[in-house]
């Protein structure tokens, strides 16, 4: 049914697996559109009481937005791309049913942002989180500057955002970016056990827990600012150099222009 996702419904839990393992499950336009459709299924299908988002293969959850799709985009197109992803991620965050991320490897850039849009996160001990966009002369565009700051605090978030350094599973646990670290083999089972516990509660109350917690941390202006700045980066030589260097598998040379 989907080109880039695998989906399965069992015991009222809908599992959405991003399935482009040869590209470490990078988010291209199709993945973003299909993720939006899969979340719509979560909203509409009464048999679905909860959902899990995970990645295909043992190496990666999602290694970011697909950098090969950035080439030649104008500032306006960059901004539109960010908005399309942000809208889907808001749809995840604002779902009235619990949606958890089971992070099975790299959760970088858009992958970290996708995990952070979920209601909470579990990861395997092989997981690595990060917002390495600065390596590309870019900033996060799917809410990373906002949700990372909310989840781990401004100082830690700014360190991660400005260095591009990765956060391993044990540091992610210490920072509160994830709630549990498991072995790779136990990750899905542990996630399902927690969701079964939640499913046993009153769904109307669960929906109101999510909406209230979201209201505690929302800041529309911050997201708008991030989208504008993400678009602006597409007009810079630094971003063109950074993305070309990644695709050509070489080190970028930034000039601040
Ligand atoms: N966009 C597009 N393609 C990506 C990608 C992304 N975000 N992340 C990985 N890939 C591709 C690689 O280009 C490579 O494709 P190829 O085999 O056709 O050359 C394939 O996935 C495997 O990745 P590779 O880099 O060879 O694996 P690795 O183990 O050496 O490194 C990472 C893994 C995650 C460290 C590295 O892929 C990486 O830095 N990815 C980009 C992360 C990023 O900057 N994300 C933010 C984007 S805004």
mmCIF file of C-alpha atoms and ligand atoms in Angstrom:
data_model
loop_
_atom_site.group_PDB
_atom_site.id
_atom_site.type_symbol
_atom_site.label_atom_id
_atom_site.label_comp_id
_atom_site.label_asym_id
_atom_site.label_seq_id
_atom_site.Cartn_x
_atom_site.Cartn_y
_atom_site.Cartn_z
ATOM 1 C CA UNK A 1 0.000 0.000 0.000
ATOM 2 C CA UNK A 2 2.859 2.397 0.820
ATOM 3 C CA UNK A 3 6.088 2.697 -1.220
ATOM 4 C CA UNK A 4 8.358 3.739 1.635
ATOM 5 C CA UNK A 5 6.600 2.473 4.771
ATOM 6 C CA UNK A 6 5.704 -0.913 6.174
ATOM 7 C CA UNK A 7 2.654 -0.927 8.402
ATOM 8 C CA UNK A 8 1.144 -3.603 10.620
ATOM 9 C CA UNK A 9 -1.767 -3.622 13.048
ATOM 10 C CA UNK A 10 -1.704 -6.129 15.914
ATOM 11 C CA UNK A 11 -3.465 -5.998 19.279
ATOM 12 C CA UNK A 12 -4.641 -2.444 18.547
ATOM 13 C CA UNK A 13 -1.083 -1.167 18.053
ATOM 14 C CA UNK A 14 -0.196 0.182 14.610
ATOM 15 C CA UNK A 15 3.495 -0.140 13.771
ATOM 16 C CA UNK A 16 4.846 2.220 11.120
ATOM 17 C CA UNK A 17 8.306 1.252 9.841
ATOM 18 C CA UNK A 18 10.183 3.693 7.616
ATOM 19 C CA UNK A 19 11.574 1.425 4.943
ATOM 20 C CA UNK A 20 14.482 2.816 2.899
ATOM 21 C CA UNK A 21 17.320 0.930 4.609
ATOM 22 C CA UNK A 22 19.738 1.438 1.684
ATOM 23 C CA UNK A 23 19.535 5.211 2.395
ATOM 24 C CA UNK A 24 19.403 4.712 6.183
ATOM 25 C CA UNK A 25 15.651 5.518 5.998
ATOM 26 C CA UNK A 26 16.269 9.161 4.997
ATOM 27 C CA UNK A 27 13.081 11.207 4.669
ATOM 28 C CA UNK A 28 12.336 12.164 1.076
ATOM 29 C CA UNK A 29 9.104 13.792 -0.170
ATOM 30 C CA UNK A 30 7.384 10.414 -0.536
ATOM 31 C CA UNK A 31 8.230 9.314 3.013
ATOM 32 C CA UNK A 32 6.903 12.596 4.424
ATOM 33 C CA UNK A 33 3.686 12.343 2.385
ATOM 34 C CA UNK A 34 3.167 8.673 3.287
ATOM 35 C CA UNK A 35 3.907 9.308 6.945
ATOM 36 C CA UNK A 36 1.138 11.932 6.853
ATOM 37 C CA UNK A 37 -1.227 9.329 5.378
ATOM 38 C CA UNK A 38 -0.242 6.691 7.942
ATOM 39 C CA UNK A 39 -0.852 9.128 10.798
ATOM 40 C CA UNK A 40 -4.235 9.943 9.256
ATOM 41 C CA UNK A 41 -4.963 6.182 9.539
ATOM 42 C CA UNK A 42 -4.083 6.417 13.231
ATOM 43 C CA UNK A 43 -6.537 9.308 13.586
ATOM 44 C CA UNK A 44 -9.357 7.638 11.630
ATOM 45 C CA UNK A 45 -9.206 3.906 12.369
ATOM 46 C CA UNK A 46 -10.988 3.041 15.647
ATOM 47 C CA UNK A 47 -9.149 -0.317 15.782
ATOM 48 C CA UNK A 48 -5.893 1.610 16.199
ATOM 49 C CA UNK A 49 -5.461 2.616 19.852
ATOM 50 C CA UNK A 50 -1.740 3.468 19.723
ATOM 51 C CA UNK A 51 1.159 3.612 17.284
ATOM 52 C CA UNK A 52 4.897 3.013 17.095
ATOM 53 C CA UNK A 53 7.267 4.638 14.619
ATOM 54 C CA UNK A 54 10.510 2.788 13.938
ATOM 55 C CA UNK A 55 13.085 2.295 11.184
ATOM 56 C CA UNK A 56 13.882 -0.654 8.959
ATOM 57 C CA UNK A 57 17.153 -2.536 9.441
ATOM 58 C CA UNK A 58 19.502 -2.619 12.394
ATOM 59 C CA UNK A 59 21.572 0.476 11.607
ATOM 60 C CA UNK A 60 19.225 3.406 11.407
ATOM 61 C CA UNK A 61 15.930 4.811 12.667
ATOM 62 C CA UNK A 62 16.094 7.748 10.236
ATOM 63 C CA UNK A 63 19.372 9.439 9.187
ATOM 64 C CA UNK A 64 17.693 12.746 8.384
ATOM 65 C CA UNK A 65 15.944 14.481 5.557
ATOM 66 C CA UNK A 66 17.174 13.177 2.193
ATOM 67 C CA UNK A 67 20.082 15.502 1.411
ATOM 68 C CA UNK A 68 20.010 14.577 -2.293
ATOM 69 C CA UNK A 69 16.617 16.328 -2.500
ATOM 70 C CA UNK A 70 18.106 19.677 -1.354
ATOM 71 C CA UNK A 71 20.099 20.360 -4.519
ATOM 72 C CA UNK A 72 18.910 23.387 -6.487
ATOM 73 C CA UNK A 73 16.086 24.347 -4.127
ATOM 74 C CA UNK A 74 15.369 28.079 -3.726
ATOM 75 C CA UNK A 75 14.877 29.736 -0.333
ATOM 76 C CA UNK A 76 11.121 29.561 -0.852
ATOM 77 C CA UNK A 77 11.259 25.876 -1.816
ATOM 78 C CA UNK A 78 13.448 25.148 1.215
ATOM 79 C CA UNK A 79 10.881 26.841 3.409
ATOM 80 C CA UNK A 80 8.042 24.854 1.801
ATOM 81 C CA UNK A 81 9.934 21.616 2.351
ATOM 82 C CA UNK A 82 10.374 22.447 6.034
ATOM 83 C CA UNK A 83 6.684 23.310 6.364
ATOM 84 C CA UNK A 84 5.569 20.042 4.770
ATOM 85 C CA UNK A 85 7.607 18.036 7.287
ATOM 86 C CA UNK A 86 6.650 20.227 10.227
ATOM 87 C CA UNK A 87 2.938 19.806 9.463
ATOM 88 C CA UNK A 88 3.252 16.005 9.547
ATOM 89 C CA UNK A 89 5.283 16.147 12.759
ATOM 90 C CA UNK A 90 2.660 18.416 14.391
ATOM 91 C CA UNK A 91 0.060 15.874 13.344
ATOM 92 C CA UNK A 92 2.031 13.209 15.235
ATOM 93 C CA UNK A 93 2.479 15.436 18.292
ATOM 94 C CA UNK A 94 -1.187 16.427 18.344
ATOM 95 C CA UNK A 95 -2.621 12.935 17.842
ATOM 96 C CA UNK A 96 -5.134 11.990 20.517
ATOM 97 C CA UNK A 97 -3.715 8.441 20.657
ATOM 98 C CA UNK A 98 -0.223 7.703 21.985
ATOM 99 C CA UNK A 99 2.517 7.530 19.339
ATOM 100 C CA UNK A 100 5.930 6.343 20.558
ATOM 101 C CA UNK A 101 9.266 6.277 18.758
ATOM 102 C CA UNK A 102 11.238 3.025 18.966
ATOM 103 C CA UNK A 103 14.662 4.315 17.940
ATOM 104 C CA UNK A 104 16.707 1.411 16.581
ATOM 105 C CA UNK A 105 19.863 3.218 15.384
ATOM 106 C CA UNK A 106 20.781 6.627 13.925
ATOM 107 C CA UNK A 107 18.180 9.311 14.660
ATOM 108 C CA UNK A 108 19.839 12.272 13.008
ATOM 109 C CA UNK A 109 18.471 15.563 11.721
ATOM 110 C CA UNK A 110 14.888 14.897 10.602
ATOM 111 C CA UNK A 111 15.152 11.495 12.311
ATOM 112 C CA UNK A 112 15.848 13.051 15.692
ATOM 113 C CA UNK A 113 13.065 15.552 14.954
ATOM 114 C CA UNK A 114 10.653 12.744 14.069
ATOM 115 C CA UNK A 115 11.474 10.903 17.292
ATOM 116 C CA UNK A 116 11.012 14.125 19.283
ATOM 117 C CA UNK A 117 7.597 14.759 17.709
ATOM 118 C CA UNK A 118 6.429 11.429 19.154
ATOM 119 C CA UNK A 119 4.901 11.490 22.637
ATOM 120 C CA UNK A 120 7.955 9.826 24.138
ATOM 121 C CA UNK A 121 10.869 7.685 23.024
ATOM 122 C CA UNK A 122 12.579 4.376 23.733
ATOM 123 C CA UNK A 123 15.828 3.402 22.081
ATOM 124 C CA UNK A 124 18.190 0.494 21.650
ATOM 125 C CA UNK A 125 21.677 0.714 23.121
ATOM 126 C CA UNK A 126 22.994 1.179 19.554
ATOM 127 C CA UNK A 127 20.995 4.380 18.967
ATOM 128 C CA UNK A 128 22.617 7.738 18.305
ATOM 129 C CA UNK A 129 20.752 11.039 18.271
ATOM 130 C CA UNK A 130 21.821 14.356 16.849
ATOM 131 C CA UNK A 131 21.116 17.469 14.815
ATOM 132 C CA UNK A 132 24.170 17.525 12.517
ATOM 133 C CA UNK A 133 22.695 20.091 10.072
ATOM 134 C CA UNK A 134 25.477 22.601 10.839
ATOM 135 C CA UNK A 135 27.845 20.183 9.092
ATOM 136 C CA UNK A 136 25.825 21.031 5.968
ATOM 137 C CA UNK A 137 25.724 24.805 6.598
ATOM 138 C CA UNK A 138 22.094 24.376 7.573
ATOM 139 C CA UNK A 139 19.836 24.376 10.637
ATOM 140 C CA UNK A 140 17.117 21.875 11.595
ATOM 141 C CA UNK A 141 13.848 22.532 9.770
ATOM 142 C CA UNK A 142 11.393 20.034 11.235
ATOM 143 C CA UNK A 143 11.175 21.545 14.718
ATOM 144 C CA UNK A 144 14.561 20.393 16.050
ATOM 145 C CA UNK A 145 15.593 23.741 17.515
ATOM 146 C CA UNK A 146 12.312 23.857 19.429
ATOM 147 C CA UNK A 147 11.738 20.299 20.595
ATOM 148 C CA UNK A 148 15.377 19.596 21.510
ATOM 149 C CA UNK A 149 15.360 22.732 23.676
ATOM 150 C CA UNK A 150 12.075 21.628 25.288
ATOM 151 C CA UNK A 151 13.291 18.101 25.966
ATOM 152 C CA UNK A 152 16.900 18.496 27.125
ATOM 153 C CA UNK A 153 17.170 22.210 28.019
ATOM 154 C CA UNK A 154 18.695 25.160 26.211
ATOM 155 C CA UNK A 155 22.375 24.652 27.108
ATOM 156 C CA UNK A 156 22.524 21.007 26.077
ATOM 157 C CA UNK A 157 20.373 21.694 22.999
ATOM 158 C CA UNK A 158 22.566 24.547 21.832
ATOM 159 C CA UNK A 159 25.682 22.418 22.312
ATOM 160 C CA UNK A 160 24.170 19.658 20.155
ATOM 161 C CA UNK A 161 22.853 22.139 17.569
ATOM 162 C CA UNK A 162 26.089 24.115 17.261
ATOM 163 C CA UNK A 163 28.615 21.247 17.386
ATOM 164 C CA UNK A 164 26.530 18.713 15.467
ATOM 165 C CA UNK A 165 27.915 16.123 17.911
ATOM 166 C CA UNK A 166 25.947 12.921 18.335
ATOM 167 C CA UNK A 167 24.290 11.869 21.594
ATOM 168 C CA UNK A 168 24.614 8.159 22.367
ATOM 169 C CA UNK A 169 21.922 6.077 24.049
ATOM 170 C CA UNK A 170 23.218 6.374 27.616
ATOM 171 C CA UNK A 171 23.655 10.159 27.323
ATOM 172 C CA UNK A 172 20.189 10.383 25.742
ATOM 173 C CA UNK A 173 18.810 8.585 28.801
ATOM 174 C CA UNK A 174 20.714 10.873 31.156
ATOM 175 C CA UNK A 175 19.403 13.947 29.266
ATOM 176 C CA UNK A 176 15.800 12.674 29.307
ATOM 177 C CA UNK A 177 15.675 12.508 25.525
ATOM 178 C CA UNK A 178 14.575 8.876 25.859
ATOM 179 C CA UNK A 179 12.668 7.164 28.665
ATOM 180 C CA UNK A 180 14.274 3.703 28.332
ATOM 181 C CA UNK A 181 17.281 2.069 26.683
ATOM 182 C CA UNK A 182 16.944 -1.610 25.749
ATOM 183 C CA UNK A 183 18.901 -4.186 23.809
ATOM 184 C CA UNK A 184 18.060 -4.094 20.080
ATOM 185 C CA UNK A 185 16.158 -7.394 20.485
ATOM 186 C CA UNK A 186 13.945 -6.067 23.312
ATOM 187 C CA UNK A 187 13.103 -2.659 21.844
ATOM 188 C CA UNK A 188 9.793 -3.392 20.119
ATOM 189 C CA UNK A 189 8.506 -5.653 22.894
ATOM 190 C CA UNK A 190 9.256 -3.094 25.627
ATOM 191 C CA UNK A 191 7.527 -0.369 23.560
ATOM 192 C CA UNK A 192 4.468 -2.589 23.080
ATOM 193 C CA UNK A 193 4.259 -3.448 26.792
ATOM 194 C CA UNK A 194 4.161 0.266 27.692
ATOM 195 C CA UNK A 195 1.535 0.961 25.029
ATOM 196 C CA UNK A 196 -0.639 -1.948 26.222
ATOM 197 C CA UNK A 197 -0.580 -0.393 29.685
ATOM 198 C CA UNK A 198 -1.709 2.963 28.227
ATOM 199 C CA UNK A 199 -4.380 1.299 26.075
ATOM 200 C CA UNK A 200 -5.872 -0.120 29.280
ATOM 201 C CA UNK A 201 -6.693 3.411 30.497
ATOM 202 C CA UNK A 202 -9.582 5.609 29.405
ATOM 203 C CA UNK A 203 -8.868 6.894 25.874
ATOM 204 C CA UNK A 204 -10.636 10.207 26.498
ATOM 205 C CA UNK A 205 -8.384 10.841 29.494
ATOM 206 C CA UNK A 206 -5.274 9.828 27.511
ATOM 207 C CA UNK A 207 -6.209 12.282 24.740
ATOM 208 C CA UNK A 208 -6.523 15.044 27.319
ATOM 209 C CA UNK A 209 -3.149 14.197 28.907
ATOM 210 C CA UNK A 210 -1.496 14.614 25.504
ATOM 211 C CA UNK A 211 -3.287 17.859 24.649
ATOM 212 C CA UNK A 212 -2.539 19.399 28.059
ATOM 213 C CA UNK A 213 1.146 18.424 28.006
ATOM 214 C CA UNK A 214 1.457 19.840 24.469
ATOM 215 C CA UNK A 215 -0.111 23.102 25.624
ATOM 216 C CA UNK A 216 2.553 23.357 28.350
ATOM 217 C CA UNK A 217 5.415 23.537 25.840
ATOM 218 C CA UNK A 218 4.014 25.023 22.597
ATOM 219 C CA UNK A 219 5.711 28.115 21.121
ATOM 220 C CA UNK A 220 4.400 28.908 17.651
ATOM 221 C CA UNK A 221 6.777 31.834 17.119
ATOM 222 C CA UNK A 222 9.862 29.649 17.622
ATOM 223 C CA UNK A 223 8.735 27.180 14.958
ATOM 224 C CA UNK A 224 7.938 30.010 12.503
ATOM 225 C CA UNK A 225 11.381 31.508 13.088
ATOM 226 C CA UNK A 226 13.069 28.149 12.505
ATOM 227 C CA UNK A 227 11.168 27.644 9.207
ATOM 228 C CA UNK A 228 12.166 31.107 7.959
ATOM 229 C CA UNK A 229 15.825 30.610 8.915
ATOM 230 C CA UNK A 230 15.888 27.100 7.379
ATOM 231 C CA UNK A 231 14.635 28.618 4.090
ATOM 232 C CA UNK A 232 17.202 31.435 4.301
ATOM 233 C CA UNK A 233 20.034 28.879 4.526
ATOM 234 C CA UNK A 234 19.095 27.662 1.026
ATOM 235 C CA UNK A 235 20.205 31.058 -0.304
ATOM 236 C CA UNK A 236 23.725 30.715 1.143
ATOM 237 C CA UNK A 237 26.923 29.452 -0.475
ATOM 238 C CA UNK A 238 27.695 27.619 2.796
ATOM 239 C CA UNK A 239 24.609 25.403 2.478
ATOM 240 C CA UNK A 240 25.345 24.673 -1.199
ATOM 241 C CA UNK A 241 28.933 23.754 -0.272
ATOM 242 C CA UNK A 242 27.888 21.673 2.777
ATOM 243 C CA UNK A 243 25.307 19.573 0.956
ATOM 244 C CA UNK A 244 27.533 19.143 -2.143
ATOM 245 C CA UNK A 245 30.394 18.003 0.119
ATOM 246 C CA UNK A 246 28.153 15.391 1.797
ATOM 247 C CA UNK A 247 26.989 14.007 -1.548
ATOM 248 C CA UNK A 248 30.568 14.027 -2.921
ATOM 249 C CA UNK A 249 31.806 12.369 0.308
ATOM 250 C CA UNK A 250 34.331 15.114 1.132
ATOM 251 C CA UNK A 251 34.863 17.725 3.872
ATOM 252 C CA UNK A 252 33.073 21.060 3.320
ATOM 253 C CA UNK A 253 34.913 24.398 3.254
ATOM 254 C CA UNK A 254 32.643 27.098 4.711
ATOM 255 C CA UNK A 255 33.260 30.783 3.935
ATOM 256 C CA UNK A 256 30.429 32.413 5.888
ATOM 257 C CA UNK A 257 28.662 33.586 2.751
HETATM 258 N N1 LIG B 1 20.211 11.885 2.979
HETATM 259 C C1 LIG B 1 20.495 11.185 1.862
HETATM 260 N N2 LIG B 1 21.222 10.071 1.866
HETATM 261 C C2 LIG B 1 21.691 9.635 3.037
HETATM 262 C C3 LIG B 1 21.446 10.310 4.244
HETATM 263 C C4 LIG B 1 20.658 11.474 4.186
HETATM 264 N N3 LIG B 1 20.358 12.180 5.267
HETATM 265 N N4 LIG B 1 22.056 9.641 5.258
HETATM 266 C C5 LIG B 1 22.660 8.578 4.692
HETATM 267 N N5 LIG B 1 22.443 8.571 3.359
HETATM 268 C C6 LIG B 1 22.910 7.591 2.392
HETATM 269 C C7 LIG B 1 24.389 7.774 2.055
HETATM 270 O O1 LIG B 1 24.562 8.790 1.083
HETATM 271 C C8 LIG B 1 24.736 6.405 1.549
HETATM 272 O O2 LIG B 1 24.239 6.282 0.230
HETATM 273 P P1 LIG B 1 25.152 5.558 -0.910
HETATM 274 O O3 LIG B 1 25.354 4.159 -0.392
HETATM 275 O O4 LIG B 1 24.290 5.624 -2.137
HETATM 276 O O5 LIG B 1 26.421 6.352 -0.998
HETATM 277 C C9 LIG B 1 23.877 5.483 2.426
HETATM 278 O O6 LIG B 1 22.820 6.278 2.929
HETATM 279 C C10 LIG B 1 24.635 4.899 3.594
HETATM 280 O O7 LIG B 1 25.199 5.968 4.341
HETATM 281 P P2 LIG B 1 26.792 6.124 4.635
HETATM 282 O O8 LIG B 1 27.069 7.579 4.846
HETATM 283 O O9 LIG B 1 27.563 5.398 3.609
HETATM 284 O O10 LIG B 1 26.867 5.297 6.023
HETATM 285 P P3 LIG B 1 27.933 5.524 7.181
HETATM 286 O O11 LIG B 1 27.740 4.388 8.124
HETATM 287 O O12 LIG B 1 29.295 5.771 6.624
HETATM 288 O O13 LIG B 1 27.491 6.891 7.922
HETATM 289 C C11 LIG B 1 25.894 8.431 8.895
HETATM 290 C C12 LIG B 1 26.246 6.967 8.576
HETATM 291 C C13 LIG B 1 24.474 8.461 9.436
HETATM 292 C C14 LIG B 1 26.862 8.992 9.939
HETATM 293 C C15 LIG B 1 26.006 9.268 7.582
HETATM 294 O O14 LIG B 1 25.235 8.624 6.582
HETATM 295 C C16 LIG B 1 25.507 10.682 7.708
HETATM 296 O O15 LIG B 1 26.193 11.542 8.247
HETATM 297 N N6 LIG B 1 24.275 10.952 7.175
HETATM 298 C C17 LIG B 1 23.748 12.274 7.121
HETATM 299 C C18 LIG B 1 23.236 12.712 8.463
HETATM 300 C C19 LIG B 1 22.708 14.123 8.370
HETATM 301 O O16 LIG B 1 23.434 15.074 8.130
HETATM 302 N N7 LIG B 1 21.396 14.268 8.570
HETATM 303 C C20 LIG B 1 20.766 15.549 8.556
HETATM 304 C C21 LIG B 1 20.252 15.844 7.206
HETATM 305 S S1 LIG B 1 19.411 17.406 7.163
#
